[in-house]
PDB file of C-alpha atoms in Angstrom:
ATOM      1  CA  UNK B   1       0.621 -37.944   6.336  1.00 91.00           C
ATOM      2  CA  UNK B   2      -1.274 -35.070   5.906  1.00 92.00           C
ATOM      3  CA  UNK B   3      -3.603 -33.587   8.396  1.00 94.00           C
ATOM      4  CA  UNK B   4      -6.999 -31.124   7.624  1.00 95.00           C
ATOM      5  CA  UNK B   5      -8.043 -29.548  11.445  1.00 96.00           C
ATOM      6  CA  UNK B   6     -12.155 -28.679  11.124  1.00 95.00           C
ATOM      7  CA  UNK B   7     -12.521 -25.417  13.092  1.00 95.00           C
ATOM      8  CA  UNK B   8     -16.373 -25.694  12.796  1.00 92.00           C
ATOM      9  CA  UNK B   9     -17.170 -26.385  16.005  1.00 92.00           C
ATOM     10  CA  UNK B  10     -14.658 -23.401  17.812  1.00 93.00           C
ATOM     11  CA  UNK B  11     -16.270 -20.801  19.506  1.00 93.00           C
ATOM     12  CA  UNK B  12     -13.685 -18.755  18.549  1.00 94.00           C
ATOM     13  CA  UNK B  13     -12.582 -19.399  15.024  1.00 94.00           C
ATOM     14  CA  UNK B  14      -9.966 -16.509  14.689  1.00 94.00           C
ATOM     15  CA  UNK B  15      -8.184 -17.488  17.869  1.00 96.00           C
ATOM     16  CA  UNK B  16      -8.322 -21.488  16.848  1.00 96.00           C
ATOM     17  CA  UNK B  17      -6.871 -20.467  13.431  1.00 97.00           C
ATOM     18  CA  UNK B  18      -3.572 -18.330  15.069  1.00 96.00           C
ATOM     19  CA  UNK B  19      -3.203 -21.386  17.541  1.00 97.00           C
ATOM     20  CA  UNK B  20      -3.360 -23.423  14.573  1.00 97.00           C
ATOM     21  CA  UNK B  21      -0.791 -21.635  12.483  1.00 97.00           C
ATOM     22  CA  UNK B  22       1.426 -22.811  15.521  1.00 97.00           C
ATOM     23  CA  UNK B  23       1.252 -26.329  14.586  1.00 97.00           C
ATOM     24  CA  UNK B  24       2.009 -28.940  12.142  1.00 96.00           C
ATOM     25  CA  UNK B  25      -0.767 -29.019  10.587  1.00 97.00           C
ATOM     26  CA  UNK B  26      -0.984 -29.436   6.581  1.00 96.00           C
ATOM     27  CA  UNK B  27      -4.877 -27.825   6.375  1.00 97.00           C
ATOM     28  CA  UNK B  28      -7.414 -26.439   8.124  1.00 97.00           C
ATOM     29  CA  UNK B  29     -11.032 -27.422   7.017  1.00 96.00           C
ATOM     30  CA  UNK B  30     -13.677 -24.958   6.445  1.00 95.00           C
ATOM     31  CA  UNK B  31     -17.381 -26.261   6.677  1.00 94.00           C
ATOM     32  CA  UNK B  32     -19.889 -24.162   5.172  1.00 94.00           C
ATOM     33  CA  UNK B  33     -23.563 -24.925   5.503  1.00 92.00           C
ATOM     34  CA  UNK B  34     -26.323 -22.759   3.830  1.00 91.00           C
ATOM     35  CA  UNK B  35     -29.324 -24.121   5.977  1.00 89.00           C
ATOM     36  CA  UNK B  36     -30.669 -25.638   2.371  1.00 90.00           C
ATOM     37  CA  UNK B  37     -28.239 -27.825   1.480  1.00 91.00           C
ATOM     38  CA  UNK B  38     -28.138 -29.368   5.236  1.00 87.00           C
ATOM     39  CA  UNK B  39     -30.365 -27.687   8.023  1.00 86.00           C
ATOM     40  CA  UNK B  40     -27.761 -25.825   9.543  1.00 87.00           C
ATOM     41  CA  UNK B  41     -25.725 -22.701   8.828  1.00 85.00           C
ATOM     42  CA  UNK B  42     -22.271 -21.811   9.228  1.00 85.00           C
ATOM     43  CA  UNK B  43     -19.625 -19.797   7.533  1.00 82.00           C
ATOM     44  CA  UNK B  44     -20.441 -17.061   5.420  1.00 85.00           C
ATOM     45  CA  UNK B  45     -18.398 -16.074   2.284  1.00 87.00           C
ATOM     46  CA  UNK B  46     -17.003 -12.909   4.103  1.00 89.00           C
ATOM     47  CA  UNK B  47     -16.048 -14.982   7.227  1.00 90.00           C
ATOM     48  CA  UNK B  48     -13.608 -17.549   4.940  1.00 92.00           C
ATOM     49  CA  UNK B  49     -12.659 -14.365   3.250  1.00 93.00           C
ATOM     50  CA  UNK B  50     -11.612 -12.925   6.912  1.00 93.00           C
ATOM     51  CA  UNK B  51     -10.481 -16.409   8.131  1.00 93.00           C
ATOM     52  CA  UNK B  52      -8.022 -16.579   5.133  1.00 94.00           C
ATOM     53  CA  UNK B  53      -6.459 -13.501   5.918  1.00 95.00           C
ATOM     54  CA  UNK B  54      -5.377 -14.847   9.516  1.00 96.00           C
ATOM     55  CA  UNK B  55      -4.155 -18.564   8.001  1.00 96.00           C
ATOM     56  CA  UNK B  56      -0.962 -19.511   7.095  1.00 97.00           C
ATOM     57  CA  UNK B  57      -1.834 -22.779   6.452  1.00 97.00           C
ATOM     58  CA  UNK B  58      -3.444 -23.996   3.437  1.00 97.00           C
ATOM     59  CA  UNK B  59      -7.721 -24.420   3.687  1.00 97.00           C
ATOM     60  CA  UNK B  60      -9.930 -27.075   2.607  1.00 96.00           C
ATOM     61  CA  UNK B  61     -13.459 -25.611   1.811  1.00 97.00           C
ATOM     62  CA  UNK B  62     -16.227 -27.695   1.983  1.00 96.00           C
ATOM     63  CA  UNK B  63     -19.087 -26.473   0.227  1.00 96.00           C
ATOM     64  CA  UNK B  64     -22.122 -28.663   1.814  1.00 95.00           C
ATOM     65  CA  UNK B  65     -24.605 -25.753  -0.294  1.00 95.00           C
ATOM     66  CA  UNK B  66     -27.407 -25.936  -2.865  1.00 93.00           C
ATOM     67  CA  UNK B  67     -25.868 -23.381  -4.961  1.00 94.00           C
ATOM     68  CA  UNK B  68     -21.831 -23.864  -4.856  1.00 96.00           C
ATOM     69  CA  UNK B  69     -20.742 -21.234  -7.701  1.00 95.00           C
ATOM     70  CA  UNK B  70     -22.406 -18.625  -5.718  1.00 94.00           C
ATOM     71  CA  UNK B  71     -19.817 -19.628  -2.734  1.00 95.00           C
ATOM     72  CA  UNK B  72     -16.811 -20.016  -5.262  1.00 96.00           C
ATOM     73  CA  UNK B  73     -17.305 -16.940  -7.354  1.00 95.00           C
ATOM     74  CA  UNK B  74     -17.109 -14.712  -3.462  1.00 94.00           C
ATOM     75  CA  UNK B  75     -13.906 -16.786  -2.891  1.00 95.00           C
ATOM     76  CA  UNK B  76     -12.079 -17.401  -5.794  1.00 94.00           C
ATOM     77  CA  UNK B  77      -9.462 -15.067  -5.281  1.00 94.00           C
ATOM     78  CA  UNK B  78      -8.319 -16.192  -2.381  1.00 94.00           C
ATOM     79  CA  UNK B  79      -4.152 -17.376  -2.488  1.00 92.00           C
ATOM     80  CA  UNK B  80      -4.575 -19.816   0.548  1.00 95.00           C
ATOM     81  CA  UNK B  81      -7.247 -22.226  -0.432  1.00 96.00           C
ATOM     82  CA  UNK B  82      -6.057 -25.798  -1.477  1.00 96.00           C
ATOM     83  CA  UNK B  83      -9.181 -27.790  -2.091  1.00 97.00           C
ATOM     84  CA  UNK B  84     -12.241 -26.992  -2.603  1.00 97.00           C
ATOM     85  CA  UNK B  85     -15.141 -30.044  -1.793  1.00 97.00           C
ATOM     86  CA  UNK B  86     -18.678 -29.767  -3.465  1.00 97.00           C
ATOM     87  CA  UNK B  87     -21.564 -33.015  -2.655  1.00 96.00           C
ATOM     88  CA  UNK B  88     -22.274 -34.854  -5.446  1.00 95.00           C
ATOM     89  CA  UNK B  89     -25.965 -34.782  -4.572  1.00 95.00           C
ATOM     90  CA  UNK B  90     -26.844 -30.932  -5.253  1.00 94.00           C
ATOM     91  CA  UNK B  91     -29.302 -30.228  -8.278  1.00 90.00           C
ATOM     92  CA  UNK B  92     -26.220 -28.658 -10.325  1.00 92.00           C
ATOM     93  CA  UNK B  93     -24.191 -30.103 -13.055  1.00 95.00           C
ATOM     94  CA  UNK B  94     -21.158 -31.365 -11.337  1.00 96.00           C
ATOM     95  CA  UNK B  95     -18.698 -31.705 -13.760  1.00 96.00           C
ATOM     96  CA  UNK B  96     -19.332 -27.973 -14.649  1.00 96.00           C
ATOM     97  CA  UNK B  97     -18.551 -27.197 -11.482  1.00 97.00           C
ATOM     98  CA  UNK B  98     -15.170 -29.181 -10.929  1.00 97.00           C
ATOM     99  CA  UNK B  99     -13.804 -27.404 -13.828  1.00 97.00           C
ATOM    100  CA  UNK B 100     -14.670 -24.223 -12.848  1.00 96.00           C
ATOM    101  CA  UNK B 101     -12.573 -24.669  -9.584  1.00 97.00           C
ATOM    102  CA  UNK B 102     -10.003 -26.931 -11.513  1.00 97.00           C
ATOM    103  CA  UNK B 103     -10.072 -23.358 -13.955  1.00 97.00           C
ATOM    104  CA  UNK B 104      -8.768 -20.585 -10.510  1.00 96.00           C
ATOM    105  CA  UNK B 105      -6.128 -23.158  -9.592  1.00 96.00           C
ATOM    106  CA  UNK B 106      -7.385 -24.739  -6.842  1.00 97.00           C
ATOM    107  CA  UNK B 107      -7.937 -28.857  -6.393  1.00 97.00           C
ATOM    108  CA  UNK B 108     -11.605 -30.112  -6.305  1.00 97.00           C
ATOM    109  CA  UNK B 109     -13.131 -33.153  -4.325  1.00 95.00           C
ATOM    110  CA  UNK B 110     -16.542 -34.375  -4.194  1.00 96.00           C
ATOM    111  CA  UNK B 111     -17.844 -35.182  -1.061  1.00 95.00           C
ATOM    112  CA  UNK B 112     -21.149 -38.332  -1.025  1.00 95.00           C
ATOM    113  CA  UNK B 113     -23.298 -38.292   1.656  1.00 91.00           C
ATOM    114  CA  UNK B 114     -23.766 -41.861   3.574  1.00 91.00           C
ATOM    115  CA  UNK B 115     -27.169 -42.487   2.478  1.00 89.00           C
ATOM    116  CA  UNK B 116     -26.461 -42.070  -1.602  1.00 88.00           C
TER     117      UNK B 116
END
């Protein structure tokens, strides 16, 4: 079994993330929220960027934005990420958008809100 630990709601995401590295853990989830997409913000580019550096384990991004290439193009450099999660329900085409993960390596998902 694997196991992705969402540090959105630490106060403290640096020190969750070195407690985390302690543990078993296979991921640790990254939500980030533009304030378009869904009302509320979280998570800029930079801060994954500086949240990667910190991680040993392996991140999950979940990109709940209207504009997710903007996001992946700041982060697509980074060694640690695993997945990378984009909503089906953005005004984008999707499928050009899974490949263009799929094409720096790391593993796509596509996340459906309840209501679609």
């Amino acid at each position: 079994m694997e196991l992705s630990v969402s540090v959105l709601n630490a106060k403290n995401k640096k020190q969750m993330i070195d407690l985390l590295n302690e543990t078993n853990i296979s991921y640790i989830h990254i939500d980030v929220m533009d304030g378009k997409f869904v009302s509320q913000t979280s998570l800029p580019p930079e801060e994954i960027i500086e949240l990667s550096s910190i991680s040993t384990k392996k991140l999950d991004v979940h990109l709940m934005v209207e504009d997710p290439i903007s996001y992946i193009e700041q982060i697509k450099d980074l060694k640690n990420i695993e997945y990378i999660t984009i909503h089906l329900e953005i005004d984008e085409d999707i499928k050009e958008i899974l490949s263009k993960i799929k094409s720096y390596g790391y593993k796509t998902g596509l996340s459906i809100k309840p209501n679609t």
